[in-house]
Short mmCIF file of C-alpha atoms and ligand atoms in Angstrom, two decimals:
data_model
loop_
_atom_site.label_atom_id
_atom_site.label_comp_id
_atom_site.label_asym_id
_atom_site.label_seq_id
_atom_site.Cartn_x
_atom_site.Cartn_y
_atom_site.Cartn_z
CA MET V 878 124.80 78.02 -31.80
CA ASN V 879 127.77 76.36 -30.09
CA ASN V 880 129.83 78.15 -27.47
CA SER V 881 133.61 77.78 -27.78
CA PRO V 882 134.97 74.71 -26.02
CA ILE V 883 136.27 75.20 -22.49
CA SER V 884 139.81 74.06 -21.78
CA ILE V 885 140.96 73.02 -18.29
CA ARG V 886 144.47 71.87 -17.51
CA VAL V 887 145.40 69.18 -15.03
CA ASN V 888 148.84 70.21 -13.83
CA LEU V 889 150.69 67.11 -12.68
CA SER V 890 154.39 66.39 -12.92
CA PRO V 891 155.44 66.06 -16.57
CA PRO V 892 154.70 64.00 -18.61
CA ASP V 893 151.39 63.60 -16.78
CA ASN V 894 150.01 67.10 -17.51
CA TYR V 895 146.94 67.08 -19.68
CA GLU V 896 144.08 69.09 -21.05
CA ILE V 897 140.35 68.54 -20.56
CA ILE V 898 138.29 69.95 -23.44
CA ILE V 899 134.57 70.42 -22.77
CA GLY V 900 132.15 71.58 -25.45
CA GLN V 901 129.39 70.83 -27.91
CA ASN V 902 129.93 68.92 -31.16
CA ILE V 903 133.64 68.47 -30.61
CA LEU V 904 133.75 64.76 -31.48
CA ASP V 905 133.96 65.60 -35.19
CA ASN V 906 137.32 67.23 -34.58
CA CYS V 907 138.67 64.73 -32.04
CA GLY V 908 141.20 63.21 -34.48
CA THR V 909 142.96 66.54 -35.01
CA LYS V 910 142.97 67.27 -31.29
CA ILE V 911 144.41 63.86 -30.50
CA ALA V 912 147.07 64.25 -33.21
CA GLU V 913 148.12 67.54 -31.55
CA HIS V 914 148.81 65.64 -28.33
CA LEU V 915 150.15 62.29 -29.57
CA SER V 916 152.29 61.41 -32.56
CA LEU V 917 151.04 57.82 -32.83
CA GLN V 918 149.16 56.47 -35.84
CA HIS V 919 147.38 53.36 -34.53
CA CYS V 920 144.81 53.07 -31.78
CA VAL V 921 142.05 50.93 -30.40
CA ILE V 922 138.73 52.46 -29.39
CA ILE V 923 137.17 50.63 -26.48
CA SER V 924 133.46 51.23 -26.12
CA ASP V 925 130.26 49.51 -25.03
CA SER V 926 127.25 48.08 -26.82
CA ASN V 927 125.16 51.24 -26.29
CA VAL V 928 127.76 53.88 -27.05
CA ALA V 929 129.65 52.29 -29.97
CA PRO V 930 126.63 52.28 -32.35
CA LEU V 931 125.99 55.94 -31.52
CA TYR V 932 129.47 57.48 -31.67
CA ALA V 933 132.23 55.08 -32.76
CA LYS V 934 131.84 55.81 -36.49
CA GLN V 935 132.06 59.57 -35.92
CA VAL V 936 135.22 59.12 -33.85
CA GLN V 937 136.75 56.70 -36.37
CA GLN V 938 136.06 59.08 -39.29
CA SER V 939 137.66 61.95 -37.43
CA LEU V 940 140.71 59.81 -36.59
CA HIS V 941 140.96 58.65 -40.20
CA SER V 942 140.95 62.28 -41.42
CA ALA V 943 143.82 62.97 -39.02
CA GLY V 944 145.80 60.00 -40.38
CA ILE V 945 145.18 57.71 -37.40
CA LYS V 946 144.15 54.10 -38.01
CA SER V 947 141.68 52.72 -35.46
CA ASP V 948 140.15 49.41 -34.45
CA LEU V 949 137.04 49.10 -32.34
CA VAL V 950 136.54 46.71 -29.42
CA THR V 951 133.04 46.64 -27.94
CA VAL V 952 132.04 45.14 -24.59
CA PRO V 953 128.51 44.66 -23.24
CA ALA V 954 127.13 47.82 -21.61
CA GLY V 955 126.96 47.84 -17.82
CA GLU V 956 128.96 47.51 -14.63
CA SER V 957 129.45 43.75 -15.07
CA SER V 958 131.92 44.47 -17.89
CA LYS V 959 134.27 46.01 -15.31
CA SER V 960 136.04 42.70 -14.74
CA LEU V 961 139.55 41.31 -15.13
CA SER V 962 138.31 38.84 -17.72
CA HIS V 963 137.27 41.77 -19.92
CA VAL V 964 140.72 43.35 -19.51
CA GLU V 965 142.24 40.08 -20.75
CA GLU V 966 139.78 39.85 -23.65
CA ILE V 967 140.52 43.43 -24.71
CA CYS V 968 144.30 42.92 -24.55
CA ARG V 969 144.07 39.71 -26.57
CA GLU V 970 141.88 41.40 -29.21
CA MET V 971 144.47 44.17 -29.40
CA ILE V 972 147.29 41.66 -29.90
CA ALA V 973 145.27 39.88 -32.59
CA ALA V 974 144.73 43.21 -34.38
CA GLY V 975 148.48 43.90 -34.40
CA HIS V 976 148.68 46.52 -31.65
CA ASP V 977 151.92 46.97 -29.75
CA ARG V 978 153.62 49.53 -27.53
CA HIS V 979 153.31 52.14 -30.29
CA SER V 980 149.50 52.04 -30.11
CA PHE V 981 147.19 53.99 -27.86
CA VAL V 982 143.76 53.43 -26.34
CA ILE V 983 140.66 55.61 -26.62
CA ALA V 984 138.00 55.03 -23.96
CA LEU V 985 134.69 56.01 -25.57
CA GLY V 986 131.82 55.76 -23.10
CA GLY V 987 130.84 56.25 -19.49
CA GLY V 988 132.74 55.54 -16.31
CA VAL V 989 132.63 51.78 -16.83
CA ILE V 990 134.47 52.09 -20.13
CA GLY V 991 136.87 54.72 -18.79
CA ASP V 992 137.85 52.52 -15.85
CA LEU V 993 138.06 49.30 -17.90
CA ALA V 994 139.84 50.73 -20.96
CA GLY V 995 142.11 52.72 -18.65
CA LEU V 996 143.22 49.57 -16.85
CA ALA V 997 143.75 47.77 -20.19
CA ALA V 998 145.90 50.72 -21.38
CA SER V 999 147.89 50.64 -18.15
CA VAL V 1000 148.89 46.98 -18.53
CA PHE V 1001 149.06 46.49 -22.32
CA TYR V 1002 152.79 46.28 -23.15
CA ARG V 1003 153.32 47.61 -19.58
CA GLY V 1004 151.42 50.78 -20.36
CA ILE V 1005 150.40 52.69 -23.48
CA PRO V 1006 148.82 56.16 -23.78
CA LEU V 1007 145.14 56.65 -22.99
CA ILE V 1008 142.65 59.21 -24.32
CA GLN V 1009 139.35 59.59 -22.48
CA ILE V 1010 136.21 60.49 -24.45
CA PRO V 1011 133.57 60.44 -21.70
CA THR V 1012 129.90 60.30 -22.75
CA THR V 1013 128.00 60.35 -19.43
CA ILE V 1014 127.66 62.98 -16.72
CA VAL V 1015 129.53 60.76 -14.23
CA SER V 1016 132.44 60.36 -16.59
CA GLN V 1017 132.54 64.00 -17.75
CA VAL V 1018 132.47 65.47 -14.24
CA ASP V 1019 134.51 62.82 -12.48
CA SER V 1020 135.78 59.47 -13.70
CA SER V 1021 137.63 60.51 -16.89
CA ILE V 1022 139.80 62.88 -14.83
CA GLY V 1023 142.46 61.83 -12.38
CA GLY V 1024 143.82 58.56 -13.67
CA LYS V 1025 142.04 56.07 -11.42
CA THR V 1026 141.37 52.98 -13.50
CA GLY V 1027 140.12 49.64 -12.33
CA VAL V 1028 137.75 46.73 -12.34
CA ASN V 1029 135.60 45.06 -9.72
CA ALA V 1030 136.21 41.81 -7.85
CA PRO V 1031 133.27 39.75 -6.58
CA GLU V 1032 134.34 40.96 -3.12
CA GLY V 1033 134.01 44.64 -3.91
CA LYS V 1034 134.20 47.56 -6.30
CA ASN V 1035 137.40 48.81 -7.92
CA LEU V 1036 139.57 46.45 -5.87
CA ILE V 1037 141.87 45.76 -8.85
CA GLY V 1038 143.28 48.82 -10.55
CA ALA V 1039 146.08 51.20 -11.35
CA PHE V 1040 146.77 54.90 -11.69
CA HIS V 1041 147.09 55.74 -15.37
CA GLN V 1042 146.55 59.38 -16.29
CA PRO V 1043 145.03 60.11 -19.70
CA LYS V 1044 146.93 62.23 -22.25
CA LEU V 1045 143.77 64.15 -23.11
CA VAL V 1046 140.09 64.23 -22.11
CA ILE V 1047 137.51 65.23 -24.74
CA ALA V 1048 134.06 65.72 -23.20
CA ASP V 1049 131.50 66.40 -25.92
CA THR V 1050 128.39 67.47 -24.04
CA THR V 1051 126.10 66.86 -27.04
CA THR V 1052 126.61 63.13 -26.40
CA LEU V 1053 124.64 63.57 -23.16
CA GLN V 1054 121.49 64.12 -25.24
CA THR V 1055 121.26 60.40 -26.02
CA LEU V 1056 121.51 59.33 -22.38
CA PRO V 1057 118.33 57.68 -21.10
CA GLU V 1058 116.67 59.71 -18.33
CA ARG V 1059 117.75 57.38 -15.53
CA GLU V 1060 121.40 57.42 -16.66
CA PHE V 1061 121.27 61.21 -17.11
CA ASN V 1062 119.94 61.71 -13.58
CA GLU V 1063 122.36 59.35 -11.84
CA GLY V 1064 125.30 61.49 -12.95
CA PHE V 1065 124.27 64.33 -10.71
CA ALA V 1066 125.14 62.33 -7.58
CA GLU V 1067 128.85 62.97 -8.27
CA ALA V 1068 128.23 66.67 -8.95
CA ILE V 1069 126.28 66.90 -5.68
CA LYS V 1070 129.22 65.21 -3.95
CA HIS V 1071 131.59 67.82 -5.40
CA ALA V 1072 129.30 70.55 -4.09
CA ALA V 1073 129.22 68.89 -0.67
CA ILE V 1074 132.99 68.71 -0.29
CA ARG V 1075 134.15 71.80 -2.18
CA ASP V 1076 131.45 74.26 -3.21
CA GLY V 1077 128.12 74.38 -1.34
CA ASP V 1078 126.87 77.25 -3.54
CA MET V 1079 127.01 74.93 -6.55
CA LEU V 1080 123.96 73.12 -5.11
CA GLU V 1081 121.84 76.08 -6.32
CA GLU V 1082 123.25 75.73 -9.84
CA ILE V 1083 122.59 71.99 -9.74
CA MET V 1084 118.98 72.66 -8.68
CA ASN V 1085 118.64 75.07 -11.64
CA VAL V 1086 120.09 72.93 -14.43
CA ARG V 1087 118.06 73.56 -17.56
CA GLY V 1088 119.03 72.37 -21.03
CA SER V 1089 122.47 72.37 -22.46
CA SER V 1090 123.73 75.90 -21.85
CA ASN V 1091 124.19 75.90 -18.09
CA LEU V 1092 124.90 72.16 -18.16
CA ASP V 1093 128.18 72.84 -20.02
CA SER V 1094 129.33 75.36 -17.44
CA LEU V 1095 128.28 73.05 -14.59
CA ILE V 1096 130.27 70.20 -16.11
CA ALA V 1097 133.28 72.50 -16.50
CA LYS V 1098 132.98 73.65 -12.89
CA ASN V 1099 132.93 70.04 -11.71
CA ALA V 1100 135.84 69.06 -13.95
CA GLU V 1101 137.77 71.98 -12.47
CA ILE V 1102 137.01 70.82 -8.90
CA LYS V 1103 138.14 67.30 -9.72
CA ALA V 1104 141.27 68.53 -11.50
CA ARG V 1105 142.34 70.71 -8.57
CA VAL V 1106 141.83 67.90 -6.04
CA VAL V 1107 143.85 65.51 -8.20
CA GLU V 1108 146.63 68.08 -8.54
CA GLU V 1109 146.80 68.40 -4.76
CA ASP V 1110 146.98 64.68 -4.06
CA GLU V 1111 147.39 62.65 -7.24
CA LYS V 1112 147.90 59.25 -5.61
CA GLU V 1113 145.55 59.77 -2.63
CA LEU V 1114 148.46 59.82 -0.20
CA LEU V 1115 147.78 63.11 1.59
CA GLY V 1116 144.09 62.77 2.37
CA THR V 1117 142.70 65.50 0.06
CA ARG V 1118 141.79 63.13 -2.76
CA ALA V 1119 140.10 60.84 -0.27
CA HIS V 1120 137.53 63.63 0.23
CA LEU V 1121 136.17 62.61 -3.18
CA ASN V 1122 135.03 59.41 -1.48
CA TYR V 1123 132.30 61.31 0.39
CA GLY V 1124 129.25 59.04 0.22
CA HIS V 1125 131.23 56.30 -1.51
CA THR V 1126 132.27 54.08 1.41
CA ILE V 1127 128.70 52.99 2.09
CA GLY V 1128 127.56 53.76 -1.48
CA HIS V 1129 130.03 51.31 -3.05
CA ALA V 1130 129.02 48.61 -0.56
CA ILE V 1131 125.34 49.15 -1.43
CA GLU V 1132 126.20 48.97 -5.16
CA THR V 1133 128.07 45.68 -4.62
CA ALA V 1134 125.37 44.27 -2.34
CA GLY V 1135 122.85 44.98 -5.10
CA GLY V 1136 124.92 42.73 -7.40
CA TYR V 1137 125.87 45.52 -9.87
CA GLY V 1138 122.43 45.22 -11.45
CA GLU V 1139 120.10 46.77 -8.91
CA PHE V 1140 121.54 50.27 -8.83
CA LEU V 1141 123.36 52.50 -11.25
CA HIS V 1142 126.54 53.88 -9.69
CA GLY V 1143 125.07 57.32 -8.95
CA GLU V 1144 121.96 55.79 -7.40
CA ALA V 1145 124.04 53.81 -4.90
CA ILE V 1146 126.12 56.94 -4.22
CA SER V 1147 122.91 58.88 -3.54
CA LEU V 1148 122.10 56.44 -0.72
CA GLY V 1149 125.71 56.60 0.46
CA LEU V 1150 125.51 60.40 0.60
CA ILE V 1151 122.43 60.30 2.84
CA CYS V 1152 124.26 57.89 5.18
CA ALA V 1153 127.39 60.06 5.12
CA ASN V 1154 125.28 63.13 5.98
CA PHE V 1155 123.92 61.31 9.05
CA ILE V 1156 127.43 60.26 10.11
CA SER V 1157 128.65 63.84 9.57
CA SER V 1158 125.96 65.14 11.89
CA GLU V 1159 126.92 62.54 14.54
CA MET V 1160 130.66 63.19 14.20
CA PHE V 1161 130.88 66.90 13.54
CA ASP V 1162 127.39 68.41 14.05
CA PHE V 1163 126.93 68.85 10.31
CA PRO V 1164 123.92 71.21 10.19
CA SER V 1165 120.62 69.53 9.28
CA GLU V 1166 119.69 72.45 7.00
CA GLN V 1167 122.80 71.71 4.86
CA SER V 1168 122.12 67.98 4.92
CA ASP V 1169 118.57 68.73 3.66
CA ARG V 1170 119.97 70.78 0.78
CA ILE V 1171 122.00 67.77 -0.35
CA LYS V 1172 119.00 65.48 0.03
CA ASN V 1173 116.71 67.85 -1.92
CA ALA V 1174 119.21 68.02 -4.78
CA LEU V 1175 119.29 64.20 -4.91
CA ILE V 1176 115.49 64.07 -4.90
CA LYS V 1177 115.34 66.62 -7.73
CA PHE V 1178 117.14 64.09 -9.94
CA ASN V 1179 114.89 61.22 -8.80
CA LEU V 1180 117.83 59.63 -7.03
CA PRO V 1181 116.94 57.09 -4.33
CA VAL V 1182 116.99 58.17 -0.69
CA ASN V 1183 115.47 54.94 0.67
CA LEU V 1184 116.88 51.41 0.53
CA ASP V 1185 114.73 48.29 0.24
CA LYS V 1186 115.07 45.80 3.13
CA LYS V 1187 115.96 43.00 0.69
CA ILE V 1188 119.51 44.42 0.77
CA SER V 1189 120.39 43.68 4.38
CA THR V 1190 122.53 45.88 6.58
CA ASP V 1191 124.74 42.85 7.34
CA SER V 1192 125.49 42.28 3.67
CA ILE V 1193 126.52 45.94 3.31
CA LEU V 1194 128.75 45.79 6.40
CA ASN V 1195 130.42 42.57 5.21
CA ILE V 1196 131.29 44.18 1.90
CA MET V 1197 132.62 47.29 3.61
CA ARG V 1198 135.09 45.15 5.57
CA ALA V 1199 136.79 44.22 2.26
CA ASP V 1200 136.92 47.85 1.11
CA LYS V 1201 140.26 49.52 0.33
CA LYS V 1202 139.31 52.25 2.79
CA PHE V 1203 139.07 49.69 5.61
CA GLU V 1204 142.51 49.50 7.23
CA ASN V 1205 143.43 47.49 10.37
CA GLY V 1206 139.79 47.02 11.31
CA GLN V 1207 139.06 50.75 11.04
CA ILE V 1208 137.30 52.46 8.22
CA ARG V 1209 138.70 55.70 6.78
CA PHE V 1210 135.58 57.76 6.47
CA VAL V 1211 134.94 61.22 5.04
CA ALA V 1212 132.56 63.34 7.10
CA LEU V 1213 131.56 66.99 6.81
CA HIS V 1214 131.72 69.76 9.38
CA GLU V 1215 129.79 71.93 6.96
CA LEU V 1216 129.38 72.17 3.19
CA GLY V 1217 132.85 72.53 1.69
CA ARG V 1218 134.65 71.41 4.89
CA PRO V 1219 135.31 67.64 4.85
CA GLU V 1220 137.55 65.72 7.22
CA LEU V 1221 138.95 62.22 6.98
CA THR V 1222 138.36 60.35 10.23
CA ASP V 1223 138.96 56.84 11.54
CA LYS V 1224 136.57 57.34 14.47
CA VAL V 1225 133.42 56.16 12.70
CA THR V 1226 132.21 52.93 14.29
CA GLU V 1227 130.33 50.04 12.71
CA ALA V 1228 127.42 50.85 15.02
CA MET V 1229 127.28 54.37 13.60
CA ILE V 1230 127.35 52.97 10.06
CA SER V 1231 124.47 50.59 10.92
CA GLU V 1232 122.52 53.49 12.38
CA SER V 1233 123.13 55.54 9.25
CA ILE V 1234 121.76 52.69 7.12
CA ALA V 1235 118.70 52.53 9.41
CA THR V 1236 117.96 56.15 8.42
CA ILE V 1237 117.44 55.13 4.78
CA ARG V 1238 115.05 52.26 5.54
P1 NAD I 418 128.25 53.56 -17.44
O1 NAD I 418 129.56 53.71 -18.06
O2 NAD I 418 127.76 52.19 -17.17
O3 NAD I 418 127.18 54.32 -18.32
C1 NAD I 418 125.81 54.27 -17.95
C2 NAD I 418 124.94 53.73 -19.09
O4 NAD I 418 124.82 54.73 -20.09
C3 NAD I 418 125.52 52.51 -19.81
O5 NAD I 418 124.45 51.66 -20.14
C4 NAD I 418 126.13 53.10 -21.09
O6 NAD I 418 126.13 52.16 -22.15
C5 NAD I 418 125.18 54.21 -21.37
N1 NAD I 418 125.73 55.34 -22.10
C6 NAD I 418 126.92 55.94 -21.88
N2 NAD I 418 127.02 57.05 -22.61
C7 NAD I 418 125.88 57.14 -23.34
C8 NAD I 418 125.38 58.08 -24.26
N3 NAD I 418 126.04 59.20 -24.54
N4 NAD I 418 124.18 57.86 -24.83
C9 NAD I 418 123.46 56.75 -24.50
N5 NAD I 418 123.86 55.84 -23.60
C10 NAD I 418 125.05 56.04 -23.03
O7 NAD I 418 128.16 54.32 -16.05
P2 NAD I 418 128.67 55.74 -15.52
O8 NAD I 418 127.63 56.19 -14.58
O9 NAD I 418 129.10 56.63 -16.60
O10 NAD I 418 129.97 55.37 -14.68
C11 NAD I 418 129.89 54.58 -13.53
C12 NAD I 418 131.23 53.90 -13.32
O11 NAD I 418 132.23 54.91 -13.14
C13 NAD I 418 131.27 53.03 -12.09
O12 NAD I 418 131.89 51.82 -12.41
C14 NAD I 418 132.12 53.81 -11.12
O13 NAD I 418 132.82 52.98 -10.22
C15 NAD I 418 133.05 54.53 -12.05
N6 NAD I 418 133.64 55.76 -11.49
C16 NAD I 418 134.98 55.88 -11.55
C17 NAD I 418 135.59 57.02 -11.08
C18 NAD I 418 137.08 57.19 -11.23
O14 NAD I 418 137.63 58.14 -10.67
N7 NAD I 418 137.75 56.34 -11.96
C19 NAD I 418 134.81 58.05 -10.53
C20 NAD I 418 133.43 57.90 -10.49
C21 NAD I 418 132.85 56.74 -10.99
N1 LIG I 419 136.43 59.22 -7.83
C1 LIG I 419 137.37 59.29 -6.76
C2 LIG I 419 138.72 59.69 -7.19
O1 LIG I 419 138.94 59.92 -8.35
O2 LIG I 419 139.61 59.78 -6.38
#
């Protein structure tokens, strides 16, 4: 039996308010939901080579029933599709299919598709509406919410991007059943991050995830955390949104150093979280018992807590120097005083970062 869908609002300045709908088997009705939010009749669904064969037809049928014509553009699955050349390809396919400023984009897939399709929507005809239909844990708890879109440069992750809030997020949790085990597990790194910065008690719930019933409520709780942070600091100008980068400064550099093939996003973030815990204890005496709780949650989902020597500390540090968070030779780093109490600091030194990486060798 399905529970009723959960609705969460993201309250930004109009017209950027939107609803996140989380529930089981809600893809079948996505056309009607979209039609309630947008009065446009032509869209492009952007998806990847794993997700499109599973869900694109269902979405297209639902759109058709709601009187919306759709085209499908599919890119290869994986982080390497998050590139400017794919944005160009998508935009040109949209032009060829007759799309214009009266069209909208549906991102159907995980965080890679959300970020890529979101950036395409933000630049196509100087910006057309975006609907997010996230199909991974990472994208349902985090990336589909908040309007950060972007692609990678060879120099680093997400260096080219734009803010482009979606008009609606439809997170059908039944889609998570087709995720391979590794991709399912990696998603919990972002939920563990949310627990670390906002809700330490949620670590217990994460440790007790069983089947779909409490997974839905856990996803909703995470979506709510993300929504509230975004409401407080939409453009990451005040510091609150930067707290979401806990574990990401080093994690992103590890992901890039691995060449976007070695680690899934959440796996690199797992390593980044262990490093950030060490830095937190150096900076703010973050209690080791709390650090262990984070580490145990990562281990529960088979997330890596050790980094192979073939990815050198120097390569990670070099990548970090090109990071957006690196300003005037100083890194803006998020560290914890305790679970739920993060602080943004520019006092973290390169030596401390090297030491933190030594702890995961
Ligand atoms: P992903 O999009 O690559 O998806 C992981 C894999 O699962 C892919 O192979 C995909 O094809 C497959 N897949 C997706 N849904 C599936 C399903 N339902 N069934 C079967 N297979 C499925 O990766 P991800 O972990 O979802 O997202 C990671 C990306 O998100 C990174 O690029 C990261 O930078 C980005 N991100 C962005 C934000 C943001 O705020 N914009 C936040 C967090 C992460
Ligand atoms: N994932 C970080 C952010 O949305 O700000």
